[in-house]
mmCIF file of C-alpha atoms and ligand atoms in Angstrom:
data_model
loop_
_atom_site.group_PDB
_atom_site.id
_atom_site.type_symbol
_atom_site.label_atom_id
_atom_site.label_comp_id
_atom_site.label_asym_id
_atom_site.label_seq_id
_atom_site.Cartn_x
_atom_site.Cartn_y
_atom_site.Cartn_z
ATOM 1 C CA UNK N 94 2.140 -13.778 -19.962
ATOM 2 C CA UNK N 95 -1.231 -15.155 -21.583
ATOM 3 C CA UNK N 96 -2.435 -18.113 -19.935
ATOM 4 C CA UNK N 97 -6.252 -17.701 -18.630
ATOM 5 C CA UNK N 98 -5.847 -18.857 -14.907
ATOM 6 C CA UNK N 99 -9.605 -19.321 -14.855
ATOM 7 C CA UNK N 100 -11.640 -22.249 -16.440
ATOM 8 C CA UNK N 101 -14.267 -22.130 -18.947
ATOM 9 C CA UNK N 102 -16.611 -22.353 -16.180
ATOM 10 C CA UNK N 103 -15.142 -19.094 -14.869
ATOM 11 C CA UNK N 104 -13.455 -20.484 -11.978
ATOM 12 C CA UNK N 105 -10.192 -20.215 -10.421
ATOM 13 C CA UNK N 106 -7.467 -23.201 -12.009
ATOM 14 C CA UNK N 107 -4.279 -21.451 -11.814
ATOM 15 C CA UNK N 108 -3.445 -18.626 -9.446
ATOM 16 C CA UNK N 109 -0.046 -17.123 -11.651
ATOM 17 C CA UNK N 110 -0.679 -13.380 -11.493
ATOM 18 C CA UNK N 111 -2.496 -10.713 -10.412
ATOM 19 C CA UNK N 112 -2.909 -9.537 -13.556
ATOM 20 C CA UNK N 113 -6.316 -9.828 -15.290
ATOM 21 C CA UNK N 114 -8.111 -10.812 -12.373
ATOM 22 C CA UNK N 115 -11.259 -8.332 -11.555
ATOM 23 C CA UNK N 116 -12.349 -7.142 -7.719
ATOM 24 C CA UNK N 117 -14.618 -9.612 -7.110
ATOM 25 C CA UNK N 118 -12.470 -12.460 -7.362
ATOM 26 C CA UNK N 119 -9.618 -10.815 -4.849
ATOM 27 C CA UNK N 120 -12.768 -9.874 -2.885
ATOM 28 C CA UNK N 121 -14.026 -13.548 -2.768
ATOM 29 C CA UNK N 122 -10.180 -14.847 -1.916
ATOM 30 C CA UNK N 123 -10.201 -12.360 1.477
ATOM 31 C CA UNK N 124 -13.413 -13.514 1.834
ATOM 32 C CA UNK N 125 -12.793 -16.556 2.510
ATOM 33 C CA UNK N 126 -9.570 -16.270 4.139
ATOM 34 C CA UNK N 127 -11.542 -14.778 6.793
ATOM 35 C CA UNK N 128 -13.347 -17.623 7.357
ATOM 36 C CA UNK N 129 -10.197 -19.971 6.943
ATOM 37 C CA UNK N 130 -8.757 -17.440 9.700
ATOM 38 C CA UNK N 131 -10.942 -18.574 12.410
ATOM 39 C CA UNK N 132 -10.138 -22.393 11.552
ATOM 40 C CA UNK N 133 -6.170 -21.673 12.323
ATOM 41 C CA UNK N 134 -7.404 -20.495 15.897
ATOM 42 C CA UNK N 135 -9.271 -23.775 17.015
ATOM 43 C CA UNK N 136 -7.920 -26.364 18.603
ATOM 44 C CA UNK N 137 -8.312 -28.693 15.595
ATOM 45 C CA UNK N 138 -7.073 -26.821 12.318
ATOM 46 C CA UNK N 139 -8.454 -28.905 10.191
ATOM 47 C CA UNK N 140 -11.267 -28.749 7.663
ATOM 48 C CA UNK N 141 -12.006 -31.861 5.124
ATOM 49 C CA UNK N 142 -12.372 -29.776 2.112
ATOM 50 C CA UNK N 143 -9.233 -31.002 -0.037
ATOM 51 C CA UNK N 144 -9.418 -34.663 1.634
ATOM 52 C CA UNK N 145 -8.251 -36.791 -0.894
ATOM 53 C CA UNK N 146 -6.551 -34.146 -2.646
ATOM 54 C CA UNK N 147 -2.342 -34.402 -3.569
ATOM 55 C CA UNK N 148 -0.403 -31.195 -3.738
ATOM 56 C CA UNK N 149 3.318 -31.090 -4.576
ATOM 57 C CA UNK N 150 5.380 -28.244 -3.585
ATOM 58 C CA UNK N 151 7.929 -28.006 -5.739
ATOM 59 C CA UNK N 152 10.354 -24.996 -4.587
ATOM 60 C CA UNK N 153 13.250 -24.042 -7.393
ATOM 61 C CA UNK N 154 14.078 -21.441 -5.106
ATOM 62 C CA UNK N 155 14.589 -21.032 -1.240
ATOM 63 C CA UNK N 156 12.090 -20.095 1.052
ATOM 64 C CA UNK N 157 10.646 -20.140 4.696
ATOM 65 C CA UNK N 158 7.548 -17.867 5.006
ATOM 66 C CA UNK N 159 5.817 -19.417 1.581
ATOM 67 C CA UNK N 160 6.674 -23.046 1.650
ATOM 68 C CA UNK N 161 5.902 -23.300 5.113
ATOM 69 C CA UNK N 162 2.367 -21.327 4.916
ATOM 70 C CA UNK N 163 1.832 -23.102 1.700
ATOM 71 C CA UNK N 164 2.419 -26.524 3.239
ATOM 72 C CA UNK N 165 0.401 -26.114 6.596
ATOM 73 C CA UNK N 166 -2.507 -24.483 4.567
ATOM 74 C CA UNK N 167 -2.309 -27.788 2.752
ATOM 75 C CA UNK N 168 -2.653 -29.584 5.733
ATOM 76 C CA UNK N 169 -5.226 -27.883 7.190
ATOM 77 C CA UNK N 170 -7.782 -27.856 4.440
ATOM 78 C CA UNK N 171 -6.809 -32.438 4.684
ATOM 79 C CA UNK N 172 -4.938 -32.247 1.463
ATOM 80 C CA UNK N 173 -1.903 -34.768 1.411
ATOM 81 C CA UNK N 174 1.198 -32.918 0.565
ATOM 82 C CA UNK N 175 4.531 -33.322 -0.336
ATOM 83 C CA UNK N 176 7.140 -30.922 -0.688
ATOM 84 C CA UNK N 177 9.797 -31.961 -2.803
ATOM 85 C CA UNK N 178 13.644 -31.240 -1.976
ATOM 86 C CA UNK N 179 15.064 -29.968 -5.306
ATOM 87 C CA UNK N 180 18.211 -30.445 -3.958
ATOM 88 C CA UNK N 181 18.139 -34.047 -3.651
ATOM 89 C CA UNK N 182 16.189 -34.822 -6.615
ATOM 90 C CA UNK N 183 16.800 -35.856 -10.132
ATOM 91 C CA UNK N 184 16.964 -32.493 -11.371
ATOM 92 C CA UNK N 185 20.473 -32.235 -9.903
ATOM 93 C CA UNK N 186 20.999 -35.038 -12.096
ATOM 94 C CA UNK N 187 20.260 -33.755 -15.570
ATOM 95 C CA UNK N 188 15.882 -34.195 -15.541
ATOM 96 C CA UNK N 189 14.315 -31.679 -17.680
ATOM 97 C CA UNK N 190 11.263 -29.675 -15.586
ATOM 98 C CA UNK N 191 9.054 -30.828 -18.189
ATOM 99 C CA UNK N 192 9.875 -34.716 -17.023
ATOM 100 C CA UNK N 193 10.337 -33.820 -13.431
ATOM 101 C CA UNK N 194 6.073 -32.756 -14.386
ATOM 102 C CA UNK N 195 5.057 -35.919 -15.714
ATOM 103 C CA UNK N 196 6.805 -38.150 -13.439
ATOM 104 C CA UNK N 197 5.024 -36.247 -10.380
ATOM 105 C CA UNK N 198 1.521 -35.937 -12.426
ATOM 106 C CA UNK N 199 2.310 -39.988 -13.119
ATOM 107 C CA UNK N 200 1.553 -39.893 -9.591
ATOM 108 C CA UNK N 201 -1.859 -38.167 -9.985
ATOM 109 C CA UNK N 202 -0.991 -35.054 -8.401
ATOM 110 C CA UNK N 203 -3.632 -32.096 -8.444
ATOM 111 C CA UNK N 204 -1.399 -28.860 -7.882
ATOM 112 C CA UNK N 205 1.546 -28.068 -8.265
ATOM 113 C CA UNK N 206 2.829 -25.116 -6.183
ATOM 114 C CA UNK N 207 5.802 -23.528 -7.898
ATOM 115 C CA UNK N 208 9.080 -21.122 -6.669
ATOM 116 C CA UNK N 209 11.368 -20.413 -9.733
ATOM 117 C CA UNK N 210 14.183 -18.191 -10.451
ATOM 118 C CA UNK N 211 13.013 -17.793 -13.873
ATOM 119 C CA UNK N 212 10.021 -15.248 -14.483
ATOM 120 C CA UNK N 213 7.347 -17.485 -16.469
ATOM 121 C CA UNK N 214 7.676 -20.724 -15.020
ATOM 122 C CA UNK N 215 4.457 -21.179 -13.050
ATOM 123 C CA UNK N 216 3.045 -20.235 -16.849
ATOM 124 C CA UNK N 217 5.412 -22.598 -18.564
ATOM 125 C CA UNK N 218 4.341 -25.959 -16.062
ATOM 126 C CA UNK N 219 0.384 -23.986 -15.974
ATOM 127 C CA UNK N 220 0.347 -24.895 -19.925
ATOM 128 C CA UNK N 221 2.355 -28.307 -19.826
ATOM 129 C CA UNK N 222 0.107 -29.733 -17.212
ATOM 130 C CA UNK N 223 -2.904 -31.979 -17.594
ATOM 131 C CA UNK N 224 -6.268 -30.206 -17.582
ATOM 132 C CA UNK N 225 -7.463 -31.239 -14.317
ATOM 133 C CA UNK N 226 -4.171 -29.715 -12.418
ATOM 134 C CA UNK N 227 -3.725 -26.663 -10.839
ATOM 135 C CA UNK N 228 -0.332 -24.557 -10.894
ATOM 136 C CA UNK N 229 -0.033 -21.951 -8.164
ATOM 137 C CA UNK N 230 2.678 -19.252 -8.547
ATOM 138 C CA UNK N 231 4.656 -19.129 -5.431
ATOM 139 C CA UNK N 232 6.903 -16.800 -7.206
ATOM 140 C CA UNK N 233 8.626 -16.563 -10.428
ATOM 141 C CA UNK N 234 11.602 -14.307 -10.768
ATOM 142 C CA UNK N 235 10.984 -10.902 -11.028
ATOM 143 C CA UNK N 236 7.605 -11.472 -12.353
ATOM 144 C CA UNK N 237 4.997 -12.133 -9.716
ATOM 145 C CA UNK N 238 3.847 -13.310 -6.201
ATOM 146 C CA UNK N 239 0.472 -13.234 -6.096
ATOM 147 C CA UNK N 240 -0.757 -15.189 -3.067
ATOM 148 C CA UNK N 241 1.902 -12.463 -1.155
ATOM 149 C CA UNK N 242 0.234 -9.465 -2.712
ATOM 150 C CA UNK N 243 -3.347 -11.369 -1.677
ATOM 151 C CA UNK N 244 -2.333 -12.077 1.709
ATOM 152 C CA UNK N 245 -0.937 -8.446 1.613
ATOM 153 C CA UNK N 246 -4.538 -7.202 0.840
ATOM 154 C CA UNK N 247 -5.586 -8.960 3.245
ATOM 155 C CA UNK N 248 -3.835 -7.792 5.912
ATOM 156 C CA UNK N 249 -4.443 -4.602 4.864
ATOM 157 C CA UNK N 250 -8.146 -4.712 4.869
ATOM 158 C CA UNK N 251 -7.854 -6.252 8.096
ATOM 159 C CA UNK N 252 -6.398 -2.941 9.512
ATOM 160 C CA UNK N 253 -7.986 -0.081 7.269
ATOM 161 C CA UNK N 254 -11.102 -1.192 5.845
ATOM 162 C CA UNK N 255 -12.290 0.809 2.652
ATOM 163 C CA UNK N 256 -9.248 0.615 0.010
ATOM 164 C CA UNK N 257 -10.069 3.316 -2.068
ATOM 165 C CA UNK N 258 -9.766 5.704 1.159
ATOM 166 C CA UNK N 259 -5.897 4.645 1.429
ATOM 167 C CA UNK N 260 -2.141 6.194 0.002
ATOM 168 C CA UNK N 261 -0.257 3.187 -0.148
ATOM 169 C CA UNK N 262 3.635 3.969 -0.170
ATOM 170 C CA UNK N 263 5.883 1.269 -1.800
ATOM 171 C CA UNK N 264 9.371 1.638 -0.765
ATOM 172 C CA UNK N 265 12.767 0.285 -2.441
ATOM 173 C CA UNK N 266 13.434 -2.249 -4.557
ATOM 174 C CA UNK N 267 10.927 -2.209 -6.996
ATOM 175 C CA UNK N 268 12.970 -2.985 -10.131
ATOM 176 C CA UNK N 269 13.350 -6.284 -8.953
ATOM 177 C CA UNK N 270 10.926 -7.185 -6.898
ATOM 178 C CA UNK N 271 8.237 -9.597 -7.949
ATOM 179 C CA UNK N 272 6.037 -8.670 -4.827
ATOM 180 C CA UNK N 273 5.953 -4.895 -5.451
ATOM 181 C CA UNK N 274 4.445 -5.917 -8.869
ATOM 182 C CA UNK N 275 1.898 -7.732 -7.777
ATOM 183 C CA UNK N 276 0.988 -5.672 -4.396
ATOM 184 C CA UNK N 277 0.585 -2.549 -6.887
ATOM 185 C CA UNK N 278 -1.562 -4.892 -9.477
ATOM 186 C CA UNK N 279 -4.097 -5.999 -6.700
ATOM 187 C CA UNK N 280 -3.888 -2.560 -4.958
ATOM 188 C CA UNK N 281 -4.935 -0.877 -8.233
ATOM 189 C CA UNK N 282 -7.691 -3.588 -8.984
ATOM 190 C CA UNK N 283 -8.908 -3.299 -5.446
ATOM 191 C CA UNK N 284 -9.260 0.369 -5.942
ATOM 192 C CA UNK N 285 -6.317 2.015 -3.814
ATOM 193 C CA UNK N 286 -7.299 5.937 -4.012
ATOM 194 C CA UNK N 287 -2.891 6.281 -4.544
ATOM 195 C CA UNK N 288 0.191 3.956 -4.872
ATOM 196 C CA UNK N 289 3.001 5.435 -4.226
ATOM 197 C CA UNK N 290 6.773 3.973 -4.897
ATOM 198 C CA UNK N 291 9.875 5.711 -3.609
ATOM 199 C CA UNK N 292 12.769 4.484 -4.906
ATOM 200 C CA UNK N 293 16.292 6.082 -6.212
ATOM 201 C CA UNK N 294 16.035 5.680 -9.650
ATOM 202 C CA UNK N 295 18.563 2.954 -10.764
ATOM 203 C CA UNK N 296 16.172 0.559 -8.483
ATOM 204 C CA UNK N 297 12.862 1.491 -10.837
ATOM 205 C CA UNK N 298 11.616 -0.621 -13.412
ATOM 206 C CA UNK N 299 11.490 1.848 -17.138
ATOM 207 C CA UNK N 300 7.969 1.233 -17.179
ATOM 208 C CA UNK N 301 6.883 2.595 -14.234
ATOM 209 C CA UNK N 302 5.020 5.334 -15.311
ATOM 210 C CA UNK N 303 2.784 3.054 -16.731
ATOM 211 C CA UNK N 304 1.760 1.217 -13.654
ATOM 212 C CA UNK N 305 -0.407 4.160 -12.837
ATOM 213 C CA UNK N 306 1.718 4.864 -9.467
ATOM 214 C CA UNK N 307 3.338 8.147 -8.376
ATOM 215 C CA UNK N 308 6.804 7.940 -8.142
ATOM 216 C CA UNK N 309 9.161 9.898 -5.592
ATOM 217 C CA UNK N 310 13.040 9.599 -5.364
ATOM 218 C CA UNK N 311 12.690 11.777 -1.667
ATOM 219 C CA UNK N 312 11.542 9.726 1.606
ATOM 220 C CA UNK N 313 10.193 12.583 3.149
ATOM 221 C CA UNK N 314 8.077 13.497 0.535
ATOM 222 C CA UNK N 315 6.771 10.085 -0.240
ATOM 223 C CA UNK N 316 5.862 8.773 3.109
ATOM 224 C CA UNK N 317 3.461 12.104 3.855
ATOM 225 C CA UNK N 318 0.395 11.129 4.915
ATOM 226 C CA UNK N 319 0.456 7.816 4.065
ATOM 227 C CA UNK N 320 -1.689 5.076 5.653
ATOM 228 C CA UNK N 321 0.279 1.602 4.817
ATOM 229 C CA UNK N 322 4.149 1.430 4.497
ATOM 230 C CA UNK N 323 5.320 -1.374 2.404
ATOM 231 C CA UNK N 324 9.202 -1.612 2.511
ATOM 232 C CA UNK N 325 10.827 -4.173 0.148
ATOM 233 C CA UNK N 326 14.535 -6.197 0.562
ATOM 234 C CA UNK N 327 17.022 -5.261 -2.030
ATOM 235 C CA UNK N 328 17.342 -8.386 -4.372
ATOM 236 C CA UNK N 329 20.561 -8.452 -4.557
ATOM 237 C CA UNK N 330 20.694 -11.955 -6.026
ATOM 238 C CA UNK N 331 18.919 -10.525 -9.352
ATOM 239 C CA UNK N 332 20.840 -7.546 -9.453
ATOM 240 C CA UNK N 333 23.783 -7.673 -12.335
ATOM 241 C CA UNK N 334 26.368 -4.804 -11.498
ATOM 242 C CA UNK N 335 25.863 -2.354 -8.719
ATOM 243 C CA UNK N 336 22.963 -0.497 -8.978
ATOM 244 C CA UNK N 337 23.849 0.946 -4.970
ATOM 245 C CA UNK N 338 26.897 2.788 -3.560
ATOM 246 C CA UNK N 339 26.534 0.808 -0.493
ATOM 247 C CA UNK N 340 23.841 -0.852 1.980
ATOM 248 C CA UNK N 341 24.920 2.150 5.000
ATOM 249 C CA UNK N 342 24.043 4.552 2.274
ATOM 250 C CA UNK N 343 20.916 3.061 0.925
ATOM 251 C CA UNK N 344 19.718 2.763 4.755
ATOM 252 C CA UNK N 345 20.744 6.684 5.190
ATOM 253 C CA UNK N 346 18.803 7.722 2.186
ATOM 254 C CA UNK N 347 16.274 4.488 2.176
ATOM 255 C CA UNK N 348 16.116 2.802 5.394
ATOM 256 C CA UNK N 349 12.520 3.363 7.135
ATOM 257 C CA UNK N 350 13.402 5.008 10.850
ATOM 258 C CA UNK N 351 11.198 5.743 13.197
ATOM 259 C CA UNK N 352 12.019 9.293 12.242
ATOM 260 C CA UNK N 353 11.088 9.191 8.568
ATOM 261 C CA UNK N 354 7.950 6.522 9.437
ATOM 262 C CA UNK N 355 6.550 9.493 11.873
ATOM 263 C CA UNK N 356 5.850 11.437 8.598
ATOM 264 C CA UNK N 357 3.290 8.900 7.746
ATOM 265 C CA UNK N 358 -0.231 9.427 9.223
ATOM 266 C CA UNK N 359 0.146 8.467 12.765
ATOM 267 C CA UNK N 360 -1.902 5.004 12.370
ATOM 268 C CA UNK N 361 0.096 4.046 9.332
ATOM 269 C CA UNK N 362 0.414 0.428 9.610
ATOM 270 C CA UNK N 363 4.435 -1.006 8.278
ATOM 271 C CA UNK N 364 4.285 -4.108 5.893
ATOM 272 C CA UNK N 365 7.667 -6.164 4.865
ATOM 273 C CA UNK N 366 7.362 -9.265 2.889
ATOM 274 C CA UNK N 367 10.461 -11.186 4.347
ATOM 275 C CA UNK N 368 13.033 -11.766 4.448
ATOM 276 C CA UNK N 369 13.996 -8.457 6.511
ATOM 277 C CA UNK N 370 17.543 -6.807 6.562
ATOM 278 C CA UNK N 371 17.873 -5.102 9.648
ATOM 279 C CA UNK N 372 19.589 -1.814 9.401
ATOM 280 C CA UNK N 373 19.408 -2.090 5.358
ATOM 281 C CA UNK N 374 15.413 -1.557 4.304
ATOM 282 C CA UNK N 375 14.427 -0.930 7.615
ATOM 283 C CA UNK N 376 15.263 -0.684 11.334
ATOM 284 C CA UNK N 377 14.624 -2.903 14.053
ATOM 285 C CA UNK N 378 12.675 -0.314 15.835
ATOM 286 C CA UNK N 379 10.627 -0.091 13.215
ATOM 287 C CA UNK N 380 9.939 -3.991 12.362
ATOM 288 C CA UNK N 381 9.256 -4.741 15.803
ATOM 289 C CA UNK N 382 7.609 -1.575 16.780
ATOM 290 C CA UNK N 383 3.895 -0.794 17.487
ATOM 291 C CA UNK N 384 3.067 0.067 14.122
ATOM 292 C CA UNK N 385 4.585 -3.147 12.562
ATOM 293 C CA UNK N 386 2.399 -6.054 11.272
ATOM 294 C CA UNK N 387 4.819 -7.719 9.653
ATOM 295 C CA UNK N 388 4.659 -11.047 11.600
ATOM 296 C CA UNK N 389 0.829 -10.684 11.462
ATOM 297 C CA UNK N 390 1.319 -11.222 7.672
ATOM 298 C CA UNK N 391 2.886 -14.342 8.011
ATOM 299 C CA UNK N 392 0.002 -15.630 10.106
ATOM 300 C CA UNK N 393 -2.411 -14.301 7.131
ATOM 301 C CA UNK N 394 -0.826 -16.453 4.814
ATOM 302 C CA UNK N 395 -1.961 -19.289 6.058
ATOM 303 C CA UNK N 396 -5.893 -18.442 5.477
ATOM 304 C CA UNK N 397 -5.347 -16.863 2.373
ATOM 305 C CA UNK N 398 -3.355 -19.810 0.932
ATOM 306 C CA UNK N 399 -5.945 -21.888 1.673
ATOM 307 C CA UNK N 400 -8.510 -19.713 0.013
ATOM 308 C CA UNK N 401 -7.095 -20.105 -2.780
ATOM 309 C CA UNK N 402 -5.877 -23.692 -3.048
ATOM 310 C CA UNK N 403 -9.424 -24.411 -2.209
ATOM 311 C CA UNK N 404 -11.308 -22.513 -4.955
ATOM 312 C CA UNK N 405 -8.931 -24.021 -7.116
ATOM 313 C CA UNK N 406 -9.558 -27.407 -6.072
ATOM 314 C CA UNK N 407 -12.563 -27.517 -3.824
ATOM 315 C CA UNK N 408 -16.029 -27.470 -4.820
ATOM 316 C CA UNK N 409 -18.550 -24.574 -3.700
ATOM 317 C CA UNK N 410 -20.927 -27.040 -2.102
ATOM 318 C CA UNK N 411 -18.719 -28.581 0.211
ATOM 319 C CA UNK N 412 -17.223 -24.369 1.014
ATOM 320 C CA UNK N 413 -20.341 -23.504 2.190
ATOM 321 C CA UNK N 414 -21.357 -27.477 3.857
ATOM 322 C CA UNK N 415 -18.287 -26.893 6.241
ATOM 323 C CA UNK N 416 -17.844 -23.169 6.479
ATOM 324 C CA UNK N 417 -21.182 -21.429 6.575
HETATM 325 N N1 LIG G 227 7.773 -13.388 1.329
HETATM 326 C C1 LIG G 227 8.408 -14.452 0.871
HETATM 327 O O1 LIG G 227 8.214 -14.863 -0.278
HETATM 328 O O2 LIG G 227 9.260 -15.062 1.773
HETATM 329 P P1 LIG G 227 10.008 -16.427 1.512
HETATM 330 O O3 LIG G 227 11.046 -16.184 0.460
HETATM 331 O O4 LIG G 227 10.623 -16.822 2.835
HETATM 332 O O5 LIG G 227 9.011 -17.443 1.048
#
């Protein structure tokens, strides 16, 4: 993956990966999230940064958590927005994603936020678009989801403060999951002082060495002392063959109890993506237990999507004219 997300300028135009992106831009992104935060609390949630503005959702792949968050931060920041129903549009009837593009930027559209199956495709539509659109990666197969991992951070740094002071613990699926590599990207950029992944080994990508995390098979061992608990869904969809004996197993060996979360340090805070599967990747005492800010990162997503869709498309004068 090679496309510069940032313009010549040295501003934000695409958001595709984590990758390649240094501190003080994730910095700037929570930043501002913060401020967006205290927007989604007022009675009107609205700010006229992206007035005038036209952003197309255009979702490959299902989703409720980052079409919805993506959509209301649209709204919020005055943007008119459209999310389009693959379903039900010509694509089911033979378009190429390339047309589907220029039909939609026909309509002078200025971002594109894009869910795909297949790992590249924000890149693909970020280097077949015209120059002044953006293309945010809402997830591309098993390659990245960076606005998660951001609004991850975020969360985080709500809760714990100084990153390089944390041992992060990623647990499960991390062959296949797009999220883990983007959460241990930004955690690494941001500093994290250790990422951990435990995983059995048949859900581990080869390269994992490389990723400069430690790497336990053995929840006991992984989750000691840890100060964030990240547990992942198993993909099933992008697994070929069976990679697990069975999903009781996997939640015998892999399933965060309260038990094996009690090894963590007592104010651990436990993070899940979504979708959760109850009584597979974790239990329900755990997800809606006292240490669980899972539905907290939902509400993040909001502010941190509309960081970013408006340093993509906003202009710093009017950020600070209505925000500081
Ligand atoms: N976390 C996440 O991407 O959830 P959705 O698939 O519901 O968007």
């Amino acid at each position: 993956m090679s496309h510069n997300q940032l313009s010549a300028n040295g501003h934000l135009q695409h958001f595709l990966s984590i990758e390649g992106l240094k501190r003080p831009l994730l910095t700037e992104i929570m930043d501002r999230a913060e401020q967006f935060s205290s927007i989604s609390s007022q009675q009107v949630k609205k700010v006229p940064l992206l007035r005038g503005k036209t952003i197309v959702n255009l979702f490959f792949e299902n989703s409720t958590r980052t079409r919805t968050t993506f959509e209301l931060a649209a709204k919020r920041l005055s943007a008119d927005v459209i999310s389009l129903n693959i379903n039900t549009s010509s694509a089911s009837k033979g378009e190429s994603l390339r047309d589907t593009l220029h039909n939609l930027e026909a309509m002078h559209c200025d971002m594109f936020v894009v869910r795909h199956s297949q790992s590249g495709a924000a890149e693909f539509i970020a280097q077949h678009v015209a120059p002044h659109v953006s293309v945010i990666n809402a997830g591309d197969g098993c390659h990245a989801h960076p606005t998660q991992a951001m609004l991850d951070m975020f969360t985080i740094r709500r809760h714990k403060n100084h990153f390089p002071d944390l041992r992060v613990a990623i647990i499960g699926d991390i062959l296949h999951s797009r999220v883990a590599r983007s959460q241990i990207q930004a955690l690494a950029t941001l500093g994290v002082g250790e990422i951990r992944v435990i995983a059995p080994k048949t859900l581990l990508p080869s390269d994992c060495q490389t990723l400069g995390v430690h790497v336990y098979h053995d929840m006991e061992a992984g989750l000691k002392d840890v100060d964030v608990v990240i547990t992942l869904r198993l993909q099933k969809e992008r697994m070929a063959g069976a990679l697990l004996p069975s999903a009781r197993e996997y939640f015998q060996c892999y399933g965060l109890t309260e038990q094996k979360l009690s090894l963590a340090k007592p104010d651990a805070i436990v993070m899940h993506p979504g979708p959760i599967n109850r009584g597979v990747e974790i239990a329900s005492a755990v997800a809606d237990g006292p240490q669980s800010v899972i539905l907290e990162q939902v509400t993040h997503g909001i502010a941190v999507r509309m960081a970013i869709m408006s340093m993509a498309l906003g202009s710093q004068a009017e950020h600070k004219e209505v925000l500081v």
